[in-house]
């Protein structure tokens, strides 16, 4: 069985935690897009880990973690991450593989990324990891792939500085490389999890362009970047937070009002630990945006939603969610492509009663307070997609499974 896990918002929905949880029943975990711009926090038995490139799932000793063809990989970041894991007692040897079609991020791309974003009249607020430049080089057919490291003629085209940078990593990268399509074809009956990076609204095509990342965060990206056909995917899971966050610039229609709702914003940011894992930037916060969530469900054919951070609302009298946009006086329930429309959109909010109880005490969904269940069910109805998993804390244990995705 092959399951794809994507972010249904602007990234940081808690995919890392969910993939780590679901990886228990998988043999192979493939990350299919993005690079070291991503940051996944995973907490296991009180120990916290931050991953940027290696798929969550590496923490189980017997799983294979693969960096897919749709990724852009900074070798230094990769080997720093491997060292961090080894130093903390996680054995990685032979378990981290890389698609030979994945592209390589060079230090000069990182430099150009920073300079170009700073020079923009309206910066995107990139993570400065060279992501956009590497994907541009790829599209321009000037990129360097893992397989190319063994292609002498190609390597001769590189500057000496690039060659010096790559030298300590070349043999190790080639040793880890696989022809991912063939590798997966020979393992047809294994359970594979495809882990997305960022989220639908940061996807190059589906997102709030140009305020997006440059990779494929959408579910379709799993087919391209995971080297399988779209029909080989059995299920798509969309992870979303009980509220909205965004790092960097660009539209966030349901963002808390910085003056009137500053206290609410601060509470959500502190309780939800909403600081970028990669850059440390405070995340912008807002109400759950159901208009964009339904768009994510439709455009990715999400079978099942995974809700995270619901416990952040435990102490609230009432909870609000955005159910439509008011764009210059017009009520809109579909997600517009126009950034101008999104910038002008005022959230139309619906209020739900709070539950004033700790959700962490519940072992099953049925033990949730009625108000919490009603909030969850409203979301499912609005999005026409079931909410099958609810996360109420950082630890693996704080995960309520209503329906396992591994059951067809
Ligand atoms: P880039 O991917 O570094 O080019 O950044 C483009 C935009 O995507 C910026 O607004 C970043 O803050 C955002 N972004 C990139 N990766 C992530 C992520 O993993 N989580 C949240 N935002 C991200
Ligand atoms: Mg993140």
PDB file of N, CA and C in Angstrom, residues 9 27 29 48 62 75 111 136 272 301 306 344:
ATOM      1  N   UNK A   9      -1.954  23.182   4.387  1.00  0.00           N
ATOM      2  CA  UNK A   9      -1.970  24.635   4.608  1.00  0.00           C
ATOM      3  C   UNK A   9      -0.655  25.244   4.088  1.00  0.00           C
ATOM      4  N   UNK A  27       7.423   0.191   5.618  1.00  0.00           N
ATOM      5  CA  UNK A  27       8.810  -0.288   5.552  1.00  0.00           C
ATOM      6  C   UNK A  27       9.727   0.785   4.955  1.00  0.00           C
ATOM      7  N   UNK A  29      10.033   4.992   3.753  1.00  0.00           N
ATOM      8  CA  UNK A  29       9.485   6.346   3.804  1.00  0.00           C
ATOM      9  C   UNK A  29      10.257   7.184   2.778  1.00  0.00           C
ATOM     10  N   UNK A  48      13.551  15.597  21.758  1.00  0.00           N
ATOM     11  CA  UNK A  48      13.110  16.350  20.584  1.00  0.00           C
ATOM     12  C   UNK A  48      14.171  16.343  19.489  1.00  0.00           C
ATOM     13  N   UNK A  62      14.438  -0.187  11.793  1.00  0.00           N
ATOM     14  CA  UNK A  62      14.407  -1.091  10.634  1.00  0.00           C
ATOM     15  C   UNK A  62      13.834  -0.455   9.370  1.00  0.00           C
ATOM     16  N   UNK A  75      24.397  18.824   0.196  1.00  0.00           N
ATOM     17  CA  UNK A  75      25.150  17.723   0.800  1.00  0.00           C
ATOM     18  C   UNK A  75      25.641  18.042   2.217  1.00  0.00           C
ATOM     19  N   UNK A 111      23.880  31.518  -1.778  1.00  0.00           N
ATOM     20  CA  UNK A 111      24.249  32.938  -1.803  1.00  0.00           C
ATOM     21  C   UNK A 111      23.308  33.730  -2.711  1.00  0.00           C
ATOM     22  N   UNK A 136      15.377  26.441 -10.194  1.00  0.00           N
ATOM     23  CA  UNK A 136      15.499  27.210 -11.442  1.00  0.00           C
ATOM     24  C   UNK A 136      16.565  26.606 -12.338  1.00  0.00           C
ATOM     25  N   UNK A 272       1.377  26.901  20.768  1.00  0.00           N
ATOM     26  CA  UNK A 272       1.642  25.996  19.646  1.00  0.00           C
ATOM     27  C   UNK A 272       3.109  25.954  19.253  1.00  0.00           C
ATOM     28  N   UNK A 301      -7.103  15.689  -4.101  1.00  0.00           N
ATOM     29  CA  UNK A 301      -7.981  14.542  -3.804  1.00  0.00           C
ATOM     30  C   UNK A 301      -7.603  13.881  -2.468  1.00  0.00           C
ATOM     31  N   UNK A 306      -6.000  14.907   8.647  1.00  0.00           N
ATOM     32  CA  UNK A 306      -5.348  14.692   9.931  1.00  0.00           C
ATOM     33  C   UNK A 306      -5.272  16.064  10.594  1.00  0.00           C
ATOM     34  N   UNK A 344      -6.992  41.349  -0.215  1.00  0.00           N
ATOM     35  CA  UNK A 344      -8.168  42.140   0.157  1.00  0.00           C
ATOM     36  C   UNK A 344      -9.196  41.331   0.941  1.00  0.00           C
TER      37      UNK A 344
END
